GROMACS .gro file of C-alpha atoms in nm:
model
  268
    1MET     CA    1   7.627  10.932  32.617
    2VAL     CA    2   7.928  11.058  32.421
    3TRP     CA    3   8.136  11.105  32.735
    4ALA     CA    4   8.045  10.756  32.855
    5ILE     CA    5   8.168  10.609  32.528
    6LEU     CA    6   8.495  10.804  32.552
    7ILE     CA    7   8.553  10.689  32.910
    8LEU     CA    8   8.482  10.325  32.821
    9ASP     CA    9   8.714  10.350  32.522
   10GLN     CA   10   8.996  10.492  32.733
   11LEU     CA   11   8.951  10.229  33.004
   12PHE     CA   12   8.944   9.951  32.745
   13TRP     CA   13   9.276  10.059  32.595
   14SER     CA   14   9.433  10.143  32.930
   15ILE     CA   15   9.350   9.833  33.135
   16PRO     CA   16   9.288   9.503  32.947
   17MET     CA   17   9.447   9.587  32.612
   18PRO     CA   18   9.807   9.637  32.737
   19PHE     CA   19   9.793   9.279  32.867
   20VAL     CA   20   9.633   9.153  32.545
   21ALA     CA   21   9.895   9.335  32.337
   22THR     CA   22  10.174   9.179  32.540
   23VAL     CA   23  10.034   8.829  32.481
   24VAL     CA   24   9.989   8.899  32.108
   25TRP     CA   25  10.342   9.041  32.090
   26ALA     CA   26  10.500   8.737  32.258
   27SER     CA   27  10.304   8.493  32.043
   28ALA     CA   28  10.375   8.674  31.717
   29ARG     CA   29  10.746   8.712  31.801
   30ALA     CA   30  10.766   8.337  31.859
   31ILE     CA   31  10.602   8.268  31.524
   32TYR     CA   32  10.836   8.505  31.339
   33PHE     CA   33  11.135   8.348  31.514
   34CYS     CA   34  11.029   7.996  31.416
   35LEU     CA   35  10.975   8.104  31.056
   36GLY     CA   36  11.307   8.289  31.047
   37LYS     CA   37  11.142   8.606  30.923
   38GLN     CA   38  11.239   8.964  30.997
   39VAL     CA   39  11.038   9.117  31.280
   40PRO     CA   40  10.824   9.412  31.160
   41ALA     CA   41  10.820   9.747  31.339
   42TRP     CA   42  10.495   9.675  31.521
   43LEU     CA   43  10.657   9.377  31.694
   44HIS     CA   44  10.969   9.551  31.822
   45THR     CA   45  10.810   9.593  32.168
   46PRO     CA   46  10.471   9.519  32.330
   47TRP     CA   47  10.415   9.897  32.330
   48ASP     CA   48  10.449   9.910  31.952
   49CYS     CA   49  10.202   9.624  31.925
   50LEU     CA   50   9.955   9.808  32.150
   51CYS     CA   51   9.988  10.128  31.947
   52LEU     CA   52   9.916   9.946  31.621
   53MET     CA   53   9.616   9.771  31.774
   54TYR     CA   54   9.490  10.112  31.890
   55LEU     CA   55   9.526  10.260  31.541
   56ARG     CA   56   9.359   9.961  31.376
   57GLY     CA   57   9.089   9.945  31.642
   58HIS     CA   58   8.998  10.308  31.580
   59GLY     CA   59   8.996  10.264  31.202
   60ILE     CA   60   9.273  10.516  31.145
   61ARG     CA   61   9.395  10.573  30.790
   62ILE     CA   62   9.690  10.803  30.714
   63ILE     CA   63   9.742  10.975  30.380
   64ASP     CA   64  10.095  11.110  30.335
   65THR     CA   65  10.188  11.393  30.100
   66ASP     CA   66  10.472  11.185  29.959
   67GLY     CA   67  10.289  10.856  29.959
   68ASP     CA   68  10.105  10.897  29.628
   69GLY     CA   69   9.775  10.867  29.812
   70ALA     CA   70   9.869  10.537  29.976
   71ASN     CA   71   9.766  10.453  30.330
   72THR     CA   72  10.090  10.427  30.526
   73LEU     CA   73  10.090  10.437  30.904
   74LEU     CA   74  10.466  10.465  30.943
   75VAL     CA   75  10.634  10.781  30.818
   76PRO     CA   76  10.826  10.676  30.504
   77GLY     CA   77  11.197  10.642  30.579
   78ILE     CA   78  11.151  10.692  30.954
   79MET     CA   79  11.357  10.386  31.048
   80GLU     CA   80  11.669  10.548  30.903
   81PHE     CA   81  11.618  10.887  31.067
   82ARG     CA   82  11.824  10.983  31.371
   83GLY     CA   83  11.740  11.291  31.575
   84ALA     CA   84  11.434  11.470  31.712
   85VAL     CA   85  11.085  11.444  31.563
   86LEU     CA   86  10.871  11.757  31.604
   87ALA     CA   87  10.497  11.686  31.589
   88ASN     CA   88  10.182  11.894  31.629
   89HIS     CA   89   9.982  11.833  31.947
   90ARG     CA   90   9.603  11.795  31.937
   91SER     CA   91   9.494  11.555  32.214
   92TRP     CA   92   9.616  11.281  32.446
   93GLY     CA   93   9.564  11.037  32.160
   94ASP     CA   94   9.880  11.185  32.010
   95PHE     CA   95  10.081  10.988  32.267
   96VAL     CA   96   9.977  10.672  32.083
   97MET     CA   97   9.938  10.786  31.723
   98ASP     CA   98  10.258  10.986  31.687
   99PRO     CA   99  10.497  10.744  31.860
  100TYR     CA  100  10.374  10.469  31.630
  101GLN     CA  101  10.392  10.660  31.302
  102THR     CA  102  10.740  10.791  31.390
  103HIS     CA  103  10.845  10.470  31.572
  104CYS     CA  104  11.022  10.635  31.860
  105ALA     CA  105  11.006  10.728  32.227
  106VAL     CA  106  10.786  11.023  32.315
  107VAL     CA  107  10.845  11.296  32.573
  108ALA     CA  108  10.535  11.307  32.795
  109ARG     CA  109  10.427  11.470  33.118
  110ILE     CA  110  10.378  11.238  33.412
  111ALA     CA  111  10.006  11.332  33.419
  112ALA     CA  112   9.958  11.193  33.067
  113VAL     CA  113  10.138  10.871  33.160
  114VAL     CA  114   9.925  10.821  33.471
  115ALA     CA  115   9.606  10.890  33.275
  116CYS     CA  116   9.692  10.602  33.040
  117LEU     CA  117   9.712  10.358  33.333
  118GLY     CA  118   9.833  10.021  33.204
  119GLY     CA  119   9.918  10.168  32.867
  120GLY     CA  120  10.145  10.425  33.028
  121LEU     CA  121  10.312  10.158  33.241
  122LEU     CA  122  10.372   9.940  32.936
  123GLY     CA  123  10.528  10.234  32.753
  124LEU     CA  124  10.762  10.297  33.045
  125LEU     CA  125  10.862   9.930  33.069
  126CYS     CA  126  10.936   9.925  32.695
  127ASP     CA  127  11.141  10.246  32.724
  128ARG     CA  128  10.909  10.420  32.478
  129ILE     CA  129  10.811  10.708  32.707
  130ILE     CA  130  11.045  10.981  32.832
  131VAL     CA  131  10.874  11.116  33.143
  132ILE     CA  132  10.899  11.479  33.249
  133ASN     CA  133  10.746  11.663  33.541
  134ARG     CA  134  10.648  12.008  33.415
  135GLY     CA  135  10.818  12.279  33.617
  136ARG     CA  136  11.054  12.034  33.786
  137THR     CA  137  11.240  11.844  33.514
  138SER     CA  138  11.529  12.064  33.406
  139ARG     CA  139  11.624  12.110  33.044
  140ASP     CA  140  11.958  11.938  33.109
  141ALA     CA  141  11.782  11.643  33.269
  142LEU     CA  142  11.553  11.613  32.968
  143LYS     CA  143  11.853  11.633  32.737
  144ALA     CA  144  12.020  11.344  32.921
  145LYS     CA  145  11.705  11.131  32.898
  146CYS     CA  146  11.664  11.196  32.526
  147ALA     CA  147  12.032  11.122  32.455
  148ARG     CA  148  11.966  10.754  32.530
  149HIS     CA  149  11.751  10.728  32.217
  150ASP     CA  150  11.850  10.738  31.851
  151ARG     CA  151  11.522  10.911  31.778
  152TYR     CA  152  11.271  11.080  32.007
  153LEU     CA  153  10.948  11.277  31.972
  154ILE     CA  154  10.855  11.615  32.120
  155PHE     CA  155  10.555  11.845  32.083
  156PRO     CA  156  10.716  12.190  32.044
  157GLU     CA  157  10.384  12.375  32.071
  158GLY     CA  158  10.390  12.283  32.439
  159THR     CA  159  10.018  12.209  32.476
  160ARG     CA  160   9.717  12.048  32.309
  161ARG     CA  161   9.564  12.292  32.062
  162ALA     CA  162   9.251  12.119  31.929
  163SER     CA  163   9.029  12.350  32.136
  164ALA     CA  164   9.221  12.672  32.073
  165LEU     CA  165   9.049  12.955  31.886
  166ASP     CA  166   9.325  12.941  31.621
  167LYS     CA  167   9.344  12.561  31.627
  168ASP     CA  168   9.389  12.530  31.250
  169SER     CA  169   9.671  12.785  31.232
  170PRO     CA  170  10.035  12.729  31.332
  171ALA     CA  171  10.134  12.874  31.669
  172PRO     CA  172  10.476  12.993  31.789
  173LEU     CA  173  10.695  12.708  31.913
  174LYS     CA  174  10.850  12.676  32.257
  175VAL     CA  175  11.227  12.723  32.248
  176GLY     CA  176  11.326  12.483  32.529
  177GLY     CA  177  11.313  12.156  32.336
  178LEU     CA  178  11.456  12.320  32.025
  179LYS     CA  179  11.750  12.451  32.227
  180ASN     CA  180  11.836  12.096  32.327
  181VAL     CA  181  11.822  11.986  31.963
  182TRP     CA  182  12.051  12.270  31.861
  183GLU     CA  183  12.300  12.216  32.142
  184GLU     CA  184  12.325  11.845  32.061
  185LYS     CA  185  12.357  11.924  31.688
  186LEU     CA  186  12.078  11.684  31.601
  187ALA     CA  187  11.854  11.664  31.297
  188ALA     CA  188  11.497  11.789  31.341
  189LEU     CA  189  11.218  11.620  31.144
  190ILE     CA  190  10.887  11.808  31.135
  191VAL     CA  191  10.574  11.591  31.105
  192ILE     CA  192  10.233  11.760  31.092
  193THR     CA  193   9.928  11.532  31.105
  194VAL     CA  194   9.579  11.676  31.055
  195ASN     CA  195   9.254  11.537  31.205
  196LYS     CA  196   9.407  11.363  31.508
  197GLU     CA  197   9.151  11.526  31.737
  198PHE     CA  198   8.877  11.350  31.540
  199VAL     CA  199   9.010  11.014  31.666
  200VAL     CA  200   8.990  11.114  32.031
  201ASP     CA  201   8.945  11.448  32.205
  202GLU     CA  202   8.932  11.427  32.583
  203LYS     CA  203   8.832  11.793  32.614
  204ARG     CA  204   8.519  11.750  32.405
  205GLY     CA  205   8.431  11.392  32.487
  206VAL     CA  206   8.489  11.257  32.137
  207VAL     CA  207   8.605  10.918  32.009
  208SER     CA  208   8.592  10.787  31.652
  209CYS     CA  209   8.612  10.448  31.485
  210SER     CA  210   8.685  10.575  31.133
  211THR     CA  211   8.912  10.872  31.066
  212THR     CA  212   9.144  10.967  30.784
  213LEU     CA  213   9.454  11.159  30.889
  214PHE     CA  214   9.655  11.377  30.653
  215ARG     CA  215  10.029  11.402  30.706
  216ALA     CA  216  10.304  11.627  30.574
  217ARG     CA  217  10.668  11.640  30.675
  218HIS     CA  218  10.966  11.859  30.609
  219ALA     CA  219  11.313  11.748  30.512
  220PRO     CA  220  11.534  11.707  30.822
  221ILE     CA  221  11.680  12.035  30.945
  222LEU     CA  222  12.039  11.984  31.058
  223ALA     CA  223  12.109  12.189  31.369
  224GLY     CA  224  12.483  12.172  31.307
  225GLU     CA  225  12.440  12.391  30.998
  226TYR     CA  226  12.318  12.689  31.203
  227PRO     CA  227  12.572  12.909  31.386
  228SER     CA  228  12.329  13.026  31.655
  229LEU     CA  229  12.016  12.911  31.834
  230ASP     CA  230  11.819  13.204  31.692
  231THR     CA  231  11.895  13.113  31.332
  232PHE     CA  232  11.806  12.749  31.399
  233VAL     CA  233  11.476  12.835  31.569
  234ASP     CA  234  11.389  13.074  31.287
  235ALA     CA  235  11.452  12.800  31.029
  236VAL     CA  236  11.239  12.552  31.226
  237GLU     CA  237  10.955  12.804  31.265
  238LYS     CA  238  10.947  12.873  30.891
  239ALA     CA  239  10.959  12.504  30.806
  240TRP     CA  240  10.690  12.431  31.066
  241GLN     CA  241  10.452  12.684  30.912
  242ALA     CA  242  10.517  12.561  30.559
  243THR     CA  243  10.463  12.198  30.658
  244TRP     CA  244  10.150  12.290  30.853
  245HIS     CA  245   9.992  12.456  30.551
  246GLN     CA  246  10.097  12.165  30.331
  247ALA     CA  247   9.919  11.916  30.558
  248TYR     CA  248   9.599  12.121  30.572
  249GLU     CA  249   9.607  12.173  30.197
  250LEU     CA  250   9.629  11.796  30.154
  251ARG     CA  251   9.315  11.760  30.365
  252ARG     CA  252   9.131  12.020  30.160
  253LYS     CA  253   9.207  11.830  29.840
  254HIS     CA  254   9.040  11.512  29.959
  255ASP     CA  255   8.664  11.469  29.946
  256GLY     CA  256   8.508  11.325  30.259
  257SER     CA  257   8.753  11.494  30.497
  258LEU     CA  258   8.633  11.714  30.782
  259ALA     CA  259   8.777  12.036  30.640
  260GLY     CA  260   8.579  12.344  30.738
  261SER     CA  261   8.361  12.154  30.982
  262ASP     CA  262   8.349  12.145  31.362
  263GLU     CA  263   8.143  11.830  31.359
  264MET     CA  264   8.321  11.518  31.477
  265ARG     CA  265   8.236  11.163  31.398
  266THR     CA  266   8.171  10.965  31.712
  267LEU     CA  267   8.155  10.599  31.793
  268VAL     CA  268   7.790  10.516  31.854
   0.00000   0.00000   0.00000
């Protein structure tokens, strides 16, 4: 039963909803234009509109360490940031949740894009997905693709870790993406969000309609301030671990979170 619900949920958001989001986007843009009002972030592209609808449809609430307990989906100050966003990777749902909260293009394997069907196609058409073919896309090719964006998102852990034995502990980061950041002398913004696998987990057959996420972030790390790749990677690793523990500590401080439990709330 749980797997059936997950499959139906994924099909719903991958097939009809990209079309619905595009219609909503076009209609809302027209209204904002007629009223002469500034277009909000969720209306920048149909993909952004789809991502917001996904977050709202799944009842996602995000508590930020610097938000004084307020529910804020977008990372505060993200629109002014330029560089690479480094996020933790839990499930395929991250390809919707993280691009919206950081409002940027996401680096994704072609398999993940194909699995999202219409959603993946919409992301490509809106230039919100940077596609890579693992084992074939060179680091230089990836660097060139990312250079077209003021801000882009990578998952430096290299894989989904919600089912790992040490899933709630920080793991060593892959150097490839970080090397590109260092060579381009970009800023690196670490964003750790806890509980994302409780929204959707394709490995366990889980989907939720009410989840609170807890988010922590580190001050941007400027690659240009580090004389070597090793010193930059070391700084990012230390900041990653500190931010990770900060996010999990935020979860522990809130009653009603899923801290210390392997049970997941499912849509029934």
